[in-house]
């Protein structure tokens, strides 16, 4: 299950399965150095669901990426599936940079036991994958809470969650989800999320700045990035509308990439889009990465 399943969304037809090229990995191009010092990742839920984990990593690496993000599907893997997954991760040189432990209403303290269980279940597999970051959305609002009570409750929950993850050195990133996608979301904008993480005051609690969600919710993407980059632990990339590759919608990603470079952002840049009609996965992902690198060189 992935984080979009957590919000009960259904996604349309997946992109067609693509055969690997004959010269796949003939050159060790899948390195941070090949990406001009930047780290690029792909959220695996966006890929064709008929593909195995190994096949997804193969395509991610063929497109020149060094990272991949998962949900919590690894919690259900058999020993044989684990063996295959870890071998694929090593074979293709992929870092699992983030995972999604579960869906919890962070402002609802009555759900604390469920949160605890989700995190404790997620940690062993994350450690085996070498993953040191968990993605959380705040999920559903508690109707009786004032905005201030909601904020304070989420701050308290994130402090608690960070303490649970501390001994395993796992970071938490809070991801806002726009109200057009989920109208009951407790944290719909990065403006709210940045306030929350500053109040948490723990360097292991950051914000996932998803430009797709923020454009739908509030816009003004670059100013909020510039003023709060110290709180950003991860960025997600997709265009609006449609959640397709950059260049298909209204977000001018060239300027966003230039600002990320100017700010010396050194964490993962994760592609979380589905290719537009008629476009295949590997070339579309490769083009998105190359365009990002070219833009950042202009900074």
GROMACS .gro file of C-alpha atoms in nm:
model
  299
    1UNK     CA    1   0.000   0.000   0.000
    2UNK     CA    2   0.127   0.349  -0.079
    3UNK     CA    3   0.055   0.690   0.061
    4UNK     CA    4  -0.199   0.767  -0.212
    5UNK     CA    5  -0.390   0.455  -0.111
    6UNK     CA    6  -0.387   0.601   0.239
    7UNK     CA    7  -0.593   0.889   0.107
    8UNK     CA    8  -0.826   0.649  -0.079
    9UNK     CA    9  -0.736   0.779  -0.419
   10UNK     CA   10  -0.758   0.571  -0.731
   11UNK     CA   11  -0.516   0.627  -1.008
   12UNK     CA   12  -0.589   0.570  -1.373
   13UNK     CA   13  -0.428   0.342  -1.620
   14UNK     CA   14  -0.060   0.284  -1.556
   15UNK     CA   15   0.208   0.349  -1.811
   16UNK     CA   16   0.302   0.063  -2.038
   17UNK     CA   17   0.576  -0.169  -1.922
   18UNK     CA   18   0.905  -0.086  -2.085
   19UNK     CA   19   1.171  -0.339  -2.181
   20UNK     CA   20   1.521  -0.258  -2.057
   21UNK     CA   21   1.778  -0.145  -2.309
   22UNK     CA   22   2.042  -0.392  -2.419
   23UNK     CA   23   2.329  -0.181  -2.284
   24UNK     CA   24   2.174  -0.114  -1.946
   25UNK     CA   25   2.446  -0.014  -1.695
   26UNK     CA   26   2.729  -0.064  -1.942
   27UNK     CA   27   2.869   0.254  -1.783
   28UNK     CA   28   2.848   0.332  -1.409
   29UNK     CA   29   2.643   0.644  -1.478
   30UNK     CA   30   2.404   0.594  -1.189
   31UNK     CA   31   2.602   0.804  -0.943
   32UNK     CA   32   2.560   1.136  -0.769
   33UNK     CA   33   2.862   1.261  -0.965
   34UNK     CA   34   2.680   1.190  -1.291
   35UNK     CA   35   2.397   1.411  -1.162
   36UNK     CA   36   2.628   1.710  -1.113
   37UNK     CA   37   2.635   1.652  -0.738
   38UNK     CA   38   2.257   1.646  -0.697
   39UNK     CA   39   2.047   1.356  -0.567
   40UNK     CA   40   1.743   1.247  -0.764
   41UNK     CA   41   1.477   0.998  -0.663
   42UNK     CA   42   1.154   0.845  -0.793
   43UNK     CA   43   0.845   0.766  -0.585
   44UNK     CA   44   0.772   0.408  -0.685
   45UNK     CA   45   0.393   0.422  -0.643
   46UNK     CA   46   0.381   0.630  -0.962
   47UNK     CA   47   0.519   0.346  -1.172
   48UNK     CA   48   0.331   0.068  -1.347
   49UNK     CA   49   0.188  -0.151  -1.071
   50UNK     CA   50   0.236  -0.465  -1.276
   51UNK     CA   51   0.613  -0.422  -1.242
   52UNK     CA   52   0.802  -0.598  -0.966
   53UNK     CA   53   1.014  -0.402  -0.720
   54UNK     CA   54   1.325  -0.517  -0.907
   55UNK     CA   55   1.183  -0.407  -1.243
   56UNK     CA   56   1.098  -0.065  -1.101
   57UNK     CA   57   1.449  -0.016  -0.965
   58UNK     CA   58   1.591  -0.123  -1.299
   59UNK     CA   59   1.397   0.150  -1.480
   60UNK     CA   60   1.477   0.409  -1.213
   61UNK     CA   61   1.847   0.339  -1.254
   62UNK     CA   62   1.831   0.328  -1.633
   63UNK     CA   63   1.688   0.681  -1.620
   64UNK     CA   64   1.995   0.791  -1.421
   65UNK     CA   65   1.848   0.816  -1.071
   66UNK     CA   66   2.021   0.719  -0.748
   67UNK     CA   67   1.718   0.703  -0.517
   68UNK     CA   68   1.373   0.551  -0.486
   69UNK     CA   69   1.090   0.603  -0.238
   70UNK     CA   70   0.851   0.336  -0.117
   71UNK     CA   71   0.533   0.305   0.085
   72UNK     CA   72   0.520   0.033   0.350
   73UNK     CA   73   0.479  -0.258   0.109
   74UNK     CA   74   0.804  -0.411   0.233
   75UNK     CA   75   0.633  -0.504   0.560
   76UNK     CA   76   0.451  -0.782   0.371
   77UNK     CA   77   0.746  -0.917   0.174
   78UNK     CA   78   0.835  -1.283   0.209
   79UNK     CA   79   1.197  -1.384   0.280
   80UNK     CA   80   1.235  -1.465  -0.089
   81UNK     CA   81   1.101  -1.124  -0.188
   82UNK     CA   82   1.338  -0.957   0.055
   83UNK     CA   83   1.633  -1.142  -0.093
   84UNK     CA   84   1.536  -1.035  -0.445
   85UNK     CA   85   1.469  -0.674  -0.341
   86UNK     CA   86   1.798  -0.629  -0.158
   87UNK     CA   87   1.990  -0.786  -0.444
   88UNK     CA   88   1.819  -0.551  -0.691
   89UNK     CA   89   1.891  -0.249  -0.473
   90UNK     CA   90   2.260  -0.338  -0.469
   91UNK     CA   91   2.273  -0.435  -0.835
   92UNK     CA   92   2.130  -0.106  -0.958
   93UNK     CA   93   2.295   0.115  -0.699
   94UNK     CA   94   1.971   0.258  -0.562
   95UNK     CA   95   1.926   0.420  -0.221
   96UNK     CA   96   1.582   0.388  -0.063
   97UNK     CA   97   1.565   0.743   0.063
   98UNK     CA   98   1.212   0.754   0.208
   99UNK     CA   99   0.927   0.530   0.316
  100UNK     CA  100   0.569   0.584   0.434
  101UNK     CA  101   0.492   0.396   0.758
  102UNK     CA  102   0.117   0.445   0.755
  103UNK     CA  103  -0.172   0.686   0.774
  104UNK     CA  104  -0.241   0.848   1.110
  105UNK     CA  105  -0.438   1.154   1.218
  106UNK     CA  106  -0.152   1.339   1.383
  107UNK     CA  107  -0.379   1.583   1.565
  108UNK     CA  108  -0.582   1.303   1.726
  109UNK     CA  109  -0.407   1.180   2.037
  110UNK     CA  110  -0.658   0.897   2.072
  111UNK     CA  111  -0.480   0.740   1.772
  112UNK     CA  112  -0.141   0.744   1.942
  113UNK     CA  113  -0.129   0.365   1.987
  114UNK     CA  114  -0.188   0.312   1.614
  115UNK     CA  115   0.090   0.557   1.531
  116UNK     CA  116   0.325   0.380   1.767
  117UNK     CA  117   0.245   0.043   1.612
  118UNK     CA  118   0.292   0.172   1.258
  119UNK     CA  119   0.632   0.321   1.334
  120UNK     CA  120   0.755   0.016   1.523
  121UNK     CA  121   0.643  -0.210   1.238
  122UNK     CA  122   0.810   0.010   0.977
  123UNK     CA  123   1.150   0.057   1.138
  124UNK     CA  124   1.303  -0.294   1.100
  125UNK     CA  125   1.234  -0.312   0.727
  126UNK     CA  126   1.343   0.046   0.673
  127UNK     CA  127   1.673  -0.029   0.842
  128UNK     CA  128   1.719  -0.336   0.625
  129UNK     CA  129   1.659  -0.121   0.317
  130UNK     CA  130   1.899   0.145   0.443
  131UNK     CA  131   1.616   0.399   0.458
  132UNK     CA  132   1.647   0.678   0.716
  133UNK     CA  133   1.345   0.896   0.644
  134UNK     CA  134   0.971   0.850   0.702
  135UNK     CA  135   0.703   1.054   0.528
  136UNK     CA  136   0.392   1.149   0.722
  137UNK     CA  137   0.088   1.351   0.630
  138UNK     CA  138  -0.118   1.498   0.914
  139UNK     CA  139  -0.429   1.334   0.764
  140UNK     CA  140  -0.777   1.401   0.904
  141UNK     CA  141  -0.869   1.703   1.114
  142UNK     CA  142  -1.040   1.662   1.451
  143UNK     CA  143  -1.360   1.868   1.407
  144UNK     CA  144  -1.375   1.989   1.766
  145UNK     CA  145  -1.027   2.140   1.763
  146UNK     CA  146  -0.947   2.504   1.699
  147UNK     CA  147  -0.664   2.568   1.449
  148UNK     CA  148  -0.430   2.641   1.738
  149UNK     CA  149  -0.527   2.322   1.920
  150UNK     CA  150  -0.477   2.124   1.601
  151UNK     CA  151  -0.135   2.275   1.545
  152UNK     CA  152  -0.025   2.211   1.903
  153UNK     CA  153  -0.152   1.852   1.892
  154UNK     CA  154   0.043   1.784   1.572
  155UNK     CA  155   0.355   1.939   1.722
  156UNK     CA  156   0.322   1.710   2.023
  157UNK     CA  157   0.268   1.403   1.805
  158UNK     CA  158   0.571   1.479   1.588
  159UNK     CA  159   0.787   1.522   1.898
  160UNK     CA  160   0.665   1.183   2.017
  161UNK     CA  161   0.723   1.018   1.677
  162UNK     CA  162   1.072   1.166   1.652
  163UNK     CA  163   1.158   1.020   1.991
  164UNK     CA  164   1.041   0.677   1.871
  165UNK     CA  165   1.267   0.704   1.567
  166UNK     CA  166   1.566   0.861   1.740
  167UNK     CA  167   1.762   0.550   1.834
  168UNK     CA  168   1.743   0.430   1.473
  169UNK     CA  169   1.845   0.773   1.337
  170UNK     CA  170   1.534   0.804   1.121
  171UNK     CA  171   1.412   1.148   1.019
  172UNK     CA  172   1.045   1.242   0.979
  173UNK     CA  173   0.918   1.474   0.706
  174UNK     CA  174   0.569   1.622   0.729
  175UNK     CA  175   0.392   1.645   0.394
  176UNK     CA  176   0.101   1.885   0.344
  177UNK     CA  177  -0.180   1.763   0.115
  178UNK     CA  178  -0.393   2.022  -0.062
  179UNK     CA  179  -0.765   2.046   0.011
  180UNK     CA  180  -0.855   1.980  -0.352
  181UNK     CA  181  -0.713   1.632  -0.308
  182UNK     CA  182  -0.828   1.566   0.047
  183UNK     CA  183  -1.065   1.821   0.197
  184UNK     CA  184  -1.024   1.697   0.556
  185UNK     CA  185  -0.645   1.731   0.556
  186UNK     CA  186  -0.517   1.887   0.878
  187UNK     CA  187  -0.206   2.044   0.722
  188UNK     CA  188  -0.288   2.165   0.369
  189UNK     CA  189   0.002   2.405   0.305
  190UNK     CA  190   0.375   2.425   0.364
  191UNK     CA  191   0.310   2.754   0.543
  192UNK     CA  192   0.137   2.553   0.815
  193UNK     CA  193   0.398   2.278   0.805
  194UNK     CA  194   0.692   2.515   0.844
  195UNK     CA  195   0.530   2.670   1.150
  196UNK     CA  196   0.479   2.323   1.296
  197UNK     CA  197   0.833   2.197   1.240
  198UNK     CA  198   0.981   2.514   1.386
  199UNK     CA  199   0.770   2.459   1.697
  200UNK     CA  200   0.881   2.095   1.715
  201UNK     CA  201   1.238   2.225   1.723
  202UNK     CA  202   1.398   1.891   1.637
  203UNK     CA  203   1.645   1.878   1.344
  204UNK     CA  204   1.512   1.530   1.267
  205UNK     CA  205   1.165   1.668   1.188
  206UNK     CA  206   1.142   1.852   0.855
  207UNK     CA  207   0.891   1.937   0.583
  208UNK     CA  208   0.835   1.755   0.257
  209UNK     CA  209   0.781   2.041   0.012
  210UNK     CA  210   0.562   1.894  -0.261
  211UNK     CA  211   0.538   2.165  -0.526
  212UNK     CA  212   0.242   1.992  -0.689
  213UNK     CA  213   0.029   2.005  -0.374
  214UNK     CA  214   0.141   2.355  -0.278
  215UNK     CA  215   0.063   2.496  -0.621
  216UNK     CA  216  -0.288   2.353  -0.598
  217UNK     CA  217  -0.337   2.481  -0.244
  218UNK     CA  218  -0.174   2.823  -0.235
  219UNK     CA  219   0.094   2.892  -0.499
  220UNK     CA  220   0.377   3.137  -0.425
  221UNK     CA  221   0.616   2.844  -0.438
  222UNK     CA  222   0.957   3.007  -0.454
  223UNK     CA  223   0.915   3.266  -0.180
  224UNK     CA  224   0.811   2.999   0.071
  225UNK     CA  225   1.104   2.783  -0.036
  226UNK     CA  226   1.354   3.067  -0.001
  227UNK     CA  227   1.236   3.171   0.345
  228UNK     CA  228   1.216   2.818   0.485
  229UNK     CA  229   1.477   2.605   0.311
  230UNK     CA  230   1.634   2.521   0.648
  231UNK     CA  231   1.313   2.330   0.729
  232UNK     CA  232   1.295   2.138   0.399
  233UNK     CA  233   1.388   1.770   0.421
  234UNK     CA  234   1.267   1.655   0.080
  235UNK     CA  235   1.102   1.797  -0.231
  236UNK     CA  236   0.854   1.630  -0.465
  237UNK     CA  237   0.808   1.721  -0.829
  238UNK     CA  238   0.500   1.705  -1.055
  239UNK     CA  239   0.322   1.958  -1.272
  240UNK     CA  240  -0.026   2.106  -1.228
  241UNK     CA  241  -0.280   2.005  -1.342
  242UNK     CA  242  -0.262   1.632  -1.399
  243UNK     CA  243   0.042   1.530  -1.193
  244UNK     CA  244   0.249   1.480  -1.506
  245UNK     CA  245   0.612   1.560  -1.584
  246UNK     CA  246   0.744   1.917  -1.557
  247UNK     CA  247   0.662   2.123  -1.864
  248UNK     CA  248   0.312   1.985  -1.908
  249UNK     CA  249   0.137   2.237  -1.684
  250UNK     CA  250   0.156   2.573  -1.511
  251UNK     CA  251   0.454   2.534  -1.278
  252UNK     CA  252   0.777   2.687  -1.412
  253UNK     CA  253   1.017   2.434  -1.268
  254UNK     CA  254   1.325   2.593  -1.424
  255UNK     CA  255   1.308   2.875  -1.171
  256UNK     CA  256   1.236   2.636  -0.884
  257UNK     CA  257   1.542   2.427  -0.970
  258UNK     CA  258   1.756   2.739  -1.002
  259UNK     CA  259   1.643   2.851  -0.657
  260UNK     CA  260   1.713   2.509  -0.507
  261UNK     CA  261   2.067   2.534  -0.644
  262UNK     CA  262   2.112   2.894  -0.529
  263UNK     CA  263   2.001   2.791  -0.180
  264UNK     CA  264   2.248   2.500  -0.190
  265UNK     CA  265   1.973   2.246  -0.127
  266UNK     CA  266   2.154   1.913  -0.105
  267UNK     CA  267   1.881   1.662  -0.029
  268UNK     CA  268   1.677   1.442  -0.260
  269UNK     CA  269   1.469   1.582  -0.543
  270UNK     CA  270   1.199   1.322  -0.597
  271UNK     CA  271   0.993   1.285  -0.913
  272UNK     CA  272   0.636   1.195  -0.817
  273UNK     CA  273   0.459   1.223  -1.149
  274UNK     CA  274   0.302   0.993  -1.405
  275UNK     CA  275   0.408   1.052  -1.766
  276UNK     CA  276   0.160   1.229  -1.989
  277UNK     CA  277  -0.019   1.031  -2.259
  278UNK     CA  278   0.211   0.878  -2.518
  279UNK     CA  279   0.527   0.917  -2.310
  280UNK     CA  280   0.719   0.620  -2.173
  281UNK     CA  281   0.868   0.596  -1.826
  282UNK     CA  282   1.243   0.580  -1.874
  283UNK     CA  283   1.288   0.857  -2.133
  284UNK     CA  284   1.041   1.081  -1.948
  285UNK     CA  285   1.219   1.035  -1.615
  286UNK     CA  286   1.557   1.083  -1.779
  287UNK     CA  287   1.444   1.405  -1.948
  288UNK     CA  288   1.302   1.541  -1.621
  289UNK     CA  289   1.631   1.475  -1.443
  290UNK     CA  290   1.842   1.625  -1.721
  291UNK     CA  291   1.625   1.936  -1.736
  292UNK     CA  292   1.660   1.982  -1.361
  293UNK     CA  293   2.039   1.956  -1.380
  294UNK     CA  294   2.054   2.202  -1.670
  295UNK     CA  295   1.839   2.453  -1.479
  296UNK     CA  296   2.046   2.423  -1.162
  297UNK     CA  297   2.363   2.490  -1.358
  298UNK     CA  298   2.218   2.831  -1.445
  299UNK     CA  299   2.199   2.938  -1.080
   0.00000   0.00000   0.00000
